[in-house]
Coordinates of C-alpha atoms and ligand atoms in Angstrom, one line a residue:
X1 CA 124.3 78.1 110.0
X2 CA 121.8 80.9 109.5
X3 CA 119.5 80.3 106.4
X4 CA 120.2 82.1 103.2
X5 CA 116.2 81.9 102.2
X6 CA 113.5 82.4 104.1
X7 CA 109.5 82.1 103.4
X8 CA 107.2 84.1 105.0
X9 CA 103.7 82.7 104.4
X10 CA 100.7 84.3 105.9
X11 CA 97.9 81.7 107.2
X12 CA 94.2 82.6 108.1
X13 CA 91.4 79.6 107.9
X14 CA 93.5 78.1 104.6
X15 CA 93.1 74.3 105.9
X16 CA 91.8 73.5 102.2
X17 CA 95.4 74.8 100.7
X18 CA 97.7 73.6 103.4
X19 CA 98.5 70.2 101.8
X20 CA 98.6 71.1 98.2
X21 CA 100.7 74.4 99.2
X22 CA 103.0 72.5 101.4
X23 CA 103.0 69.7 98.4
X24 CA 104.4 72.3 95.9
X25 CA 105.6 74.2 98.3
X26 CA 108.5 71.7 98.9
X27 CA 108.5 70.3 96.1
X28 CA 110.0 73.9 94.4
X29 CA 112.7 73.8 97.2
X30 CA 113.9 70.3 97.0
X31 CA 114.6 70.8 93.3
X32 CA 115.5 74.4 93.1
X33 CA 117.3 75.1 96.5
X34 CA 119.0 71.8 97.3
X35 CA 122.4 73.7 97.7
X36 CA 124.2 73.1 101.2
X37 CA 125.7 76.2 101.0
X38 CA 122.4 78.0 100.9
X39 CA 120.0 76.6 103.5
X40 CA 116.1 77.7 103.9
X41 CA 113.4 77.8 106.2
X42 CA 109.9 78.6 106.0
X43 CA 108.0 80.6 108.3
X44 CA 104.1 80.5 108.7
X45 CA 102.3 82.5 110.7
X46 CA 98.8 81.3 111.8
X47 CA 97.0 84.5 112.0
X48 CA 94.4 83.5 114.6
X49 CA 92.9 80.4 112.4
X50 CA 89.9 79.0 114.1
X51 CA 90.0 75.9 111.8
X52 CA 92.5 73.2 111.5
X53 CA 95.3 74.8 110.0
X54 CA 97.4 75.5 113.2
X55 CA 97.3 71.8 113.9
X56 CA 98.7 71.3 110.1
X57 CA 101.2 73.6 110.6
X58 CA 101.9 71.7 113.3
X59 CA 102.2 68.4 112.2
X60 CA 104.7 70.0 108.9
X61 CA 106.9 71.7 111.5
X62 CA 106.9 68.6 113.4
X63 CA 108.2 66.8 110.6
X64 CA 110.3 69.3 108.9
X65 CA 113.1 71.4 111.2
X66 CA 113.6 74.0 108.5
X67 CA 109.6 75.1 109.2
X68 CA 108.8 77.3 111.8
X69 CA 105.3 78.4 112.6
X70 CA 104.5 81.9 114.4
X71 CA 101.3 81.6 116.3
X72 CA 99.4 84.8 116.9
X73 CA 97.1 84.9 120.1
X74 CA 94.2 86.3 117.7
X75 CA 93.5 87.4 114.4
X76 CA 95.0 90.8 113.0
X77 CA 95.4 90.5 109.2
X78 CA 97.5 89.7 107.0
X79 CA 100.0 92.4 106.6
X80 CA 100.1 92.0 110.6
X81 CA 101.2 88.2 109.9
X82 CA 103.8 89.0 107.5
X83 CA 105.2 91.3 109.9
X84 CA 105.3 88.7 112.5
X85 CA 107.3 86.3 110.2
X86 CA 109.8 88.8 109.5
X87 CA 110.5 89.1 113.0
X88 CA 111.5 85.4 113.1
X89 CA 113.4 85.4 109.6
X90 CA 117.0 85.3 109.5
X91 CA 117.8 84.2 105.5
X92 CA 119.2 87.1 103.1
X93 CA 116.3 86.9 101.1
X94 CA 113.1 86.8 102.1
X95 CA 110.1 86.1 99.7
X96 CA 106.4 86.9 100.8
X97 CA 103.8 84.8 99.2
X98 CA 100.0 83.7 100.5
X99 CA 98.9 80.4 101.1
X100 CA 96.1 79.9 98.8
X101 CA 97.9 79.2 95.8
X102 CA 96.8 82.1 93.5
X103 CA 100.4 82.8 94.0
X104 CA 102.5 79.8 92.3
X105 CA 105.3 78.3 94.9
X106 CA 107.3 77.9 91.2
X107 CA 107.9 81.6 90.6
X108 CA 110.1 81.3 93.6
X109 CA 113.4 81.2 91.7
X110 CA 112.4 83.6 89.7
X111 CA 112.1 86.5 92.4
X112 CA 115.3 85.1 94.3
X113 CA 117.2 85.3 91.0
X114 CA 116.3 88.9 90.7
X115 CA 117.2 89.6 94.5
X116 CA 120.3 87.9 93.9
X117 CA 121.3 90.5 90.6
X118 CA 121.4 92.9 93.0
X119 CA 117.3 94.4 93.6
X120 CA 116.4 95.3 96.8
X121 CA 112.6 94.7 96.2
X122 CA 111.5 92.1 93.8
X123 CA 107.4 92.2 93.1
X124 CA 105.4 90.1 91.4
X125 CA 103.3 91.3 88.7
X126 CA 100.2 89.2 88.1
X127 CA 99.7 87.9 84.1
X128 CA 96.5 87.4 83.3
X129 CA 94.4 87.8 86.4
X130 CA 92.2 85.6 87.0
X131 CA 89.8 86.4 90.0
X132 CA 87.1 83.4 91.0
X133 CA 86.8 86.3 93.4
X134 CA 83.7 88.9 91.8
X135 CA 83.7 92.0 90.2
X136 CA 83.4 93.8 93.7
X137 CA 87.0 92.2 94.0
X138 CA 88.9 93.1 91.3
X139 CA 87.6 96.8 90.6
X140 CA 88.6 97.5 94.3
X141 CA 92.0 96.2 93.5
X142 CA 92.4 98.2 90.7
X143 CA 92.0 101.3 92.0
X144 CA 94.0 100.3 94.9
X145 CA 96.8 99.9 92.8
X146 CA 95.6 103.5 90.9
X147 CA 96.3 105.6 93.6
X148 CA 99.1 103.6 95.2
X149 CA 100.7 104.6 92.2
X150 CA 99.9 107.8 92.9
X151 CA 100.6 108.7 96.6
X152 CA 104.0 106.6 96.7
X153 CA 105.5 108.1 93.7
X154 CA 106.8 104.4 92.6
X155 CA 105.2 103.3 89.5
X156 CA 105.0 100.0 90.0
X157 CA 102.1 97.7 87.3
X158 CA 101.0 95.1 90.5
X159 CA 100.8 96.2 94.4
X160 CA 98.6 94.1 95.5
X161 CA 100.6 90.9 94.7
X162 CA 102.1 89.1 97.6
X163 CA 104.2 87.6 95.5
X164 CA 107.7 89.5 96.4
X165 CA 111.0 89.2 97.4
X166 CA 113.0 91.2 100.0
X167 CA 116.9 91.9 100.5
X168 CA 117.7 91.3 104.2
X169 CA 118.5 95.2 104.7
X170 CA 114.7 96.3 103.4
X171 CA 113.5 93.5 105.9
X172 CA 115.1 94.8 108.9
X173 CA 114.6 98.8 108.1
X174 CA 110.7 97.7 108.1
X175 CA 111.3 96.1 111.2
X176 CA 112.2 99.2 112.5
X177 CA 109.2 101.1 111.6
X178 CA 107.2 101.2 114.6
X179 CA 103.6 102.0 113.0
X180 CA 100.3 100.1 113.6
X181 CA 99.4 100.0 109.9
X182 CA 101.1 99.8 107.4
X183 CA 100.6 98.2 104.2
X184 CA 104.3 96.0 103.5
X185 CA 104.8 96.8 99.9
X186 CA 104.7 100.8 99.6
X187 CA 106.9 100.6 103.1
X188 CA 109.1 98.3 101.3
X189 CA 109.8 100.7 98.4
X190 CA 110.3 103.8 101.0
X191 CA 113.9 101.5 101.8
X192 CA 114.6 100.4 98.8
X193 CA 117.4 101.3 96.2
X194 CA 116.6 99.2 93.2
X195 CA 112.9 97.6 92.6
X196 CA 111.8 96.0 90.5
X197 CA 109.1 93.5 88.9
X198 CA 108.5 90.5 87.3
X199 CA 105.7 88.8 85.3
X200 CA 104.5 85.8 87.3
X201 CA 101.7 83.4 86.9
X202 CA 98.2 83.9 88.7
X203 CA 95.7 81.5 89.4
X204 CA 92.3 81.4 91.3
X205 CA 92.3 80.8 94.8
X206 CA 92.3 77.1 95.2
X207 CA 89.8 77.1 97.5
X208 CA 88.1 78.6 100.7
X209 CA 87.3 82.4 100.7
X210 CA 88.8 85.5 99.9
X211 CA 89.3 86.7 103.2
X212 CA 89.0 90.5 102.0
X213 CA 85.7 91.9 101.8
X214 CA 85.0 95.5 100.1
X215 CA 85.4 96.8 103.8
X216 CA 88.7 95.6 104.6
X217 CA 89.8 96.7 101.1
X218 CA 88.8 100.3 101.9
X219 CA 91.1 100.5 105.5
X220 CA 93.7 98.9 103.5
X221 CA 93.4 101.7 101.5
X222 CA 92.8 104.4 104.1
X223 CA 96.5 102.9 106.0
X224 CA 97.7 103.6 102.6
X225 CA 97.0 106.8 101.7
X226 CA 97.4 107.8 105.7
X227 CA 100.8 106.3 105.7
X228 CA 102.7 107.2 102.9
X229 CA 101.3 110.7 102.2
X230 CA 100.3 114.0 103.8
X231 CA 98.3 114.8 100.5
X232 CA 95.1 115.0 101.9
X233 CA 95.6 117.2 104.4
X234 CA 97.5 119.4 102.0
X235 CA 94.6 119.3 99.4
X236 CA 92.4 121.0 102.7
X237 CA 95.0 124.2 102.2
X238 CA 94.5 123.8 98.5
X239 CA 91.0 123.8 98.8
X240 CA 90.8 127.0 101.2
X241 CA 93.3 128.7 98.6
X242 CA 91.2 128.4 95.7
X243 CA 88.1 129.4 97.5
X244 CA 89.3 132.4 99.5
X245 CA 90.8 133.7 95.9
X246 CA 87.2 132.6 94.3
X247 CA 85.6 134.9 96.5
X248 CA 88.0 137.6 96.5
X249 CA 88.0 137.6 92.4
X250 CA 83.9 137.9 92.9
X251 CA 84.3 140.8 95.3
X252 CA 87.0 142.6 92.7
X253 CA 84.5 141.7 89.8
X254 CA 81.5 143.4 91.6
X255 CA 83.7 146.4 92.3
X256 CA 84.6 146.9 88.7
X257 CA 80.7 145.9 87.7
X258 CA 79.3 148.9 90.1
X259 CA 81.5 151.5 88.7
X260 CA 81.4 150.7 84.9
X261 CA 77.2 150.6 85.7
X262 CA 76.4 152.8 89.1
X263 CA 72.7 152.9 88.0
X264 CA 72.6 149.0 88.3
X265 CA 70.7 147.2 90.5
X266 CA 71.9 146.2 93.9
X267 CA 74.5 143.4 94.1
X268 CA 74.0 142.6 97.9
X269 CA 73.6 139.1 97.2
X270 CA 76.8 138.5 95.4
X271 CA 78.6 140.6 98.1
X272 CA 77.6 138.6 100.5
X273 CA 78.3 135.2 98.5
X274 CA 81.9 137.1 97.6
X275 CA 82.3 137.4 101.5
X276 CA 81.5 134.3 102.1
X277 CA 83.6 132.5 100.1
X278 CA 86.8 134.2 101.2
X279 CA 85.9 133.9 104.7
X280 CA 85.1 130.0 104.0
X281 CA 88.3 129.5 101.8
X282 CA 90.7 131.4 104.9
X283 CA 88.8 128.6 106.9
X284 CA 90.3 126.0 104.8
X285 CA 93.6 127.2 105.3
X286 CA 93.6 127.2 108.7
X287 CA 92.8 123.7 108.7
X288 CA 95.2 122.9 105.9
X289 CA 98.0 124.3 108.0
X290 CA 96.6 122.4 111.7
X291 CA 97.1 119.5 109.4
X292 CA 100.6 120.2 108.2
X293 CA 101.6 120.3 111.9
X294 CA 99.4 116.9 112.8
X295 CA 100.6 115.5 109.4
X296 CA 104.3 116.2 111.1
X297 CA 103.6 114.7 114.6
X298 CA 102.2 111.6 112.8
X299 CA 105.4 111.2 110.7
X300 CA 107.5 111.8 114.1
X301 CA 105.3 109.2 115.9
X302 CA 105.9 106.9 113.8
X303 CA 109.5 106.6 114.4
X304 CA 110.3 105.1 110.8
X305 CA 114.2 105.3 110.7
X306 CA 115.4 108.2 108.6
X307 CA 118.0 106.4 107.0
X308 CA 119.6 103.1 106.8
X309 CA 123.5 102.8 106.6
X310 CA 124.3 99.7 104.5
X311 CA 128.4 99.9 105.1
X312 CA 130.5 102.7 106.1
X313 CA 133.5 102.3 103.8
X314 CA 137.0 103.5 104.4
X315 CA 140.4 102.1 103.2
X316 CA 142.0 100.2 105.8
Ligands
UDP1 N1 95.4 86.2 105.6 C1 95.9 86.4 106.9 N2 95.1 87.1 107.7 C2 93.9 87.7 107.4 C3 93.5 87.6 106.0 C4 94.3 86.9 105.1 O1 96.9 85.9 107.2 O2 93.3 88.4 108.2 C5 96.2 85.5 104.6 C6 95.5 84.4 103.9 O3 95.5 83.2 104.6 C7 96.2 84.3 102.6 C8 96.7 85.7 102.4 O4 96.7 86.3 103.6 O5 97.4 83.4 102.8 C9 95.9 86.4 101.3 O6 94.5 86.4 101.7 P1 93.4 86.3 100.6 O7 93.7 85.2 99.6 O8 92.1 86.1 101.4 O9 93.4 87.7 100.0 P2 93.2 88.1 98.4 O10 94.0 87.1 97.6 O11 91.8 88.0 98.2 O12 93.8 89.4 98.3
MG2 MG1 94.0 85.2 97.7

């Protein structure tokens, strides 16, 4: 029988938080998903660990059939991991969360009841964040979720929480998405129907090291903006369209300047300047339109499925 819930858990150098996460970990599903009728699993995916936590993952598969672990050859983050698991999931829910405990195992029946209302997306939205991690953590994150906000058009409170459920369907249209980057919650949304969020609890990372630095932060954000939006390269356009109509408004100004004073002093600077700034701004839009046609080849390349049928219906 193919399991109703499945656990996708993300593992990079976590050999700290494996006992205490797989402690909890079970202990949440023993006592809130004991139902025969609605089996689990748990999938880990060691994302190219160089300490022990292959080897634990290991041993808890060994002892526990309903774990699978996903080894990857290498290390490629952890959105790449996720992905991997998903791949290997089979339950009608599937629930992200990471491995170092800031996310606690006990919200789980929370998110699953909200899947099970009928929400396609379920995300967890961090109370009172609590970051052992610095300042240089939490402003990035901030912002992060800023112009998420933004350039996905969902206004969701918390997109950087791992912390989510999925409905089967979302998991296997992302499945389909054939892109190198992608950043799991805004591509989540783009399939979903109903979304929502709900408060969960947020604790500092039991131990170890975040394993996002300011750098990784920023390509995180870069696949984000790249992915979801063309906006950029339509600001270029914008951009050459306020400047060409800068300069022409100079060159009309000067005009009407010479005539209402022809014994005024030569304006051949400003000219010039006026010139310039039309020429530049036309510029602009040339790029802004090469980059509506790149922006388009990117969005065919990416071969994200256009739609998703969920049933066809028809009386029988
Ligand atoms: N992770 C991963 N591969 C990576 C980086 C992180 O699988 O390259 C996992 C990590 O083990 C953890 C989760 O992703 O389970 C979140 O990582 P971390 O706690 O470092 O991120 P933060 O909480 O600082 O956003
Ligand atoms: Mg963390």
């Amino acid at each position: 029988m193919d399991p109703y819930l499945s656990i996708v858990i993300p593992i990079y150098n976590e050999e700290e938080n494996i006992p205490v996460l797989w402690e909890r970990l079970s202990g949440v599903m023993a006592e809130h998903f004991a139902d025969p009728a609605k089996p689990w699993e748990i999938v880990f995916t060691d994302d190219g660990s160089r300490d022990r936590s292959l080897a634990m993952l290991m041993d808890i598969a060994r002892a526990e059939p309903r774990v699978k672990v996903v080894e990857f050859n290498r290390n490629y983050g952890q959105h790449s991991a996720i992905f991997g698991a998903f791949a290997e999931v089979r339950g009608q829910v599937v629930v992200t969360l990471d491995a170092d405990l800031q996310n606690p195992p006990e919200e789980i029946p929370k998110l699953v009841a909200k899947v099970e209302e009928g929400y396609d997306v379920v995300g967890g939205w961090r109370q009172g964040r609590q970051e052992n991690d610095s300042f240089l953590r939490t402003m990035p994150s901030k912002i992060v979720n800023a112009i998420t906000r933004r350039t996905t058009g969902v206004k969701l409170h918390d997109y950087g929480c791992m912390l989510r459920a999925y409905s089967r369907d979302v998991v296997d249209a992302m499945l389909l998405c054939k892109e190198r980057s992608s950043f799991i919650p805004a591509l989540a949304n783009s399939f979903a129907k109903r979304i929502t969020e709900v408060p969960v609890a947020h604790a500092e990372r039991a131990a170890g090291e975040s394993k996002y630095g300011l750098w990784k932060l920023i390509n995180l954000q870069f696949d984000l903006l790249t992915s979801f939006s063309l906006l950029p390269l339509q600001m270029l356009s914008v951009f050459g369209v306020l400047t060409a109509a800068f300069g022409f408004l100079l060159f009309i100004g000067l005009v009407v300047y010479r005539f209402m004073h022809p014994e005024g002093t030569a304006q051949g600077v400003f000219t010039l300047f006026a010139i310039l700034f039309f020429f530049v701004g036309c510029q602009f839009i040339a790029f802004g339109l090469l980059g509506e046609y790149i922006g388009r080849i990117y969005q065919e390349v990416r071969d994200r499925p256009r739609y998703m049928v969920k049933k066809v219906h028809q009386a029988k």
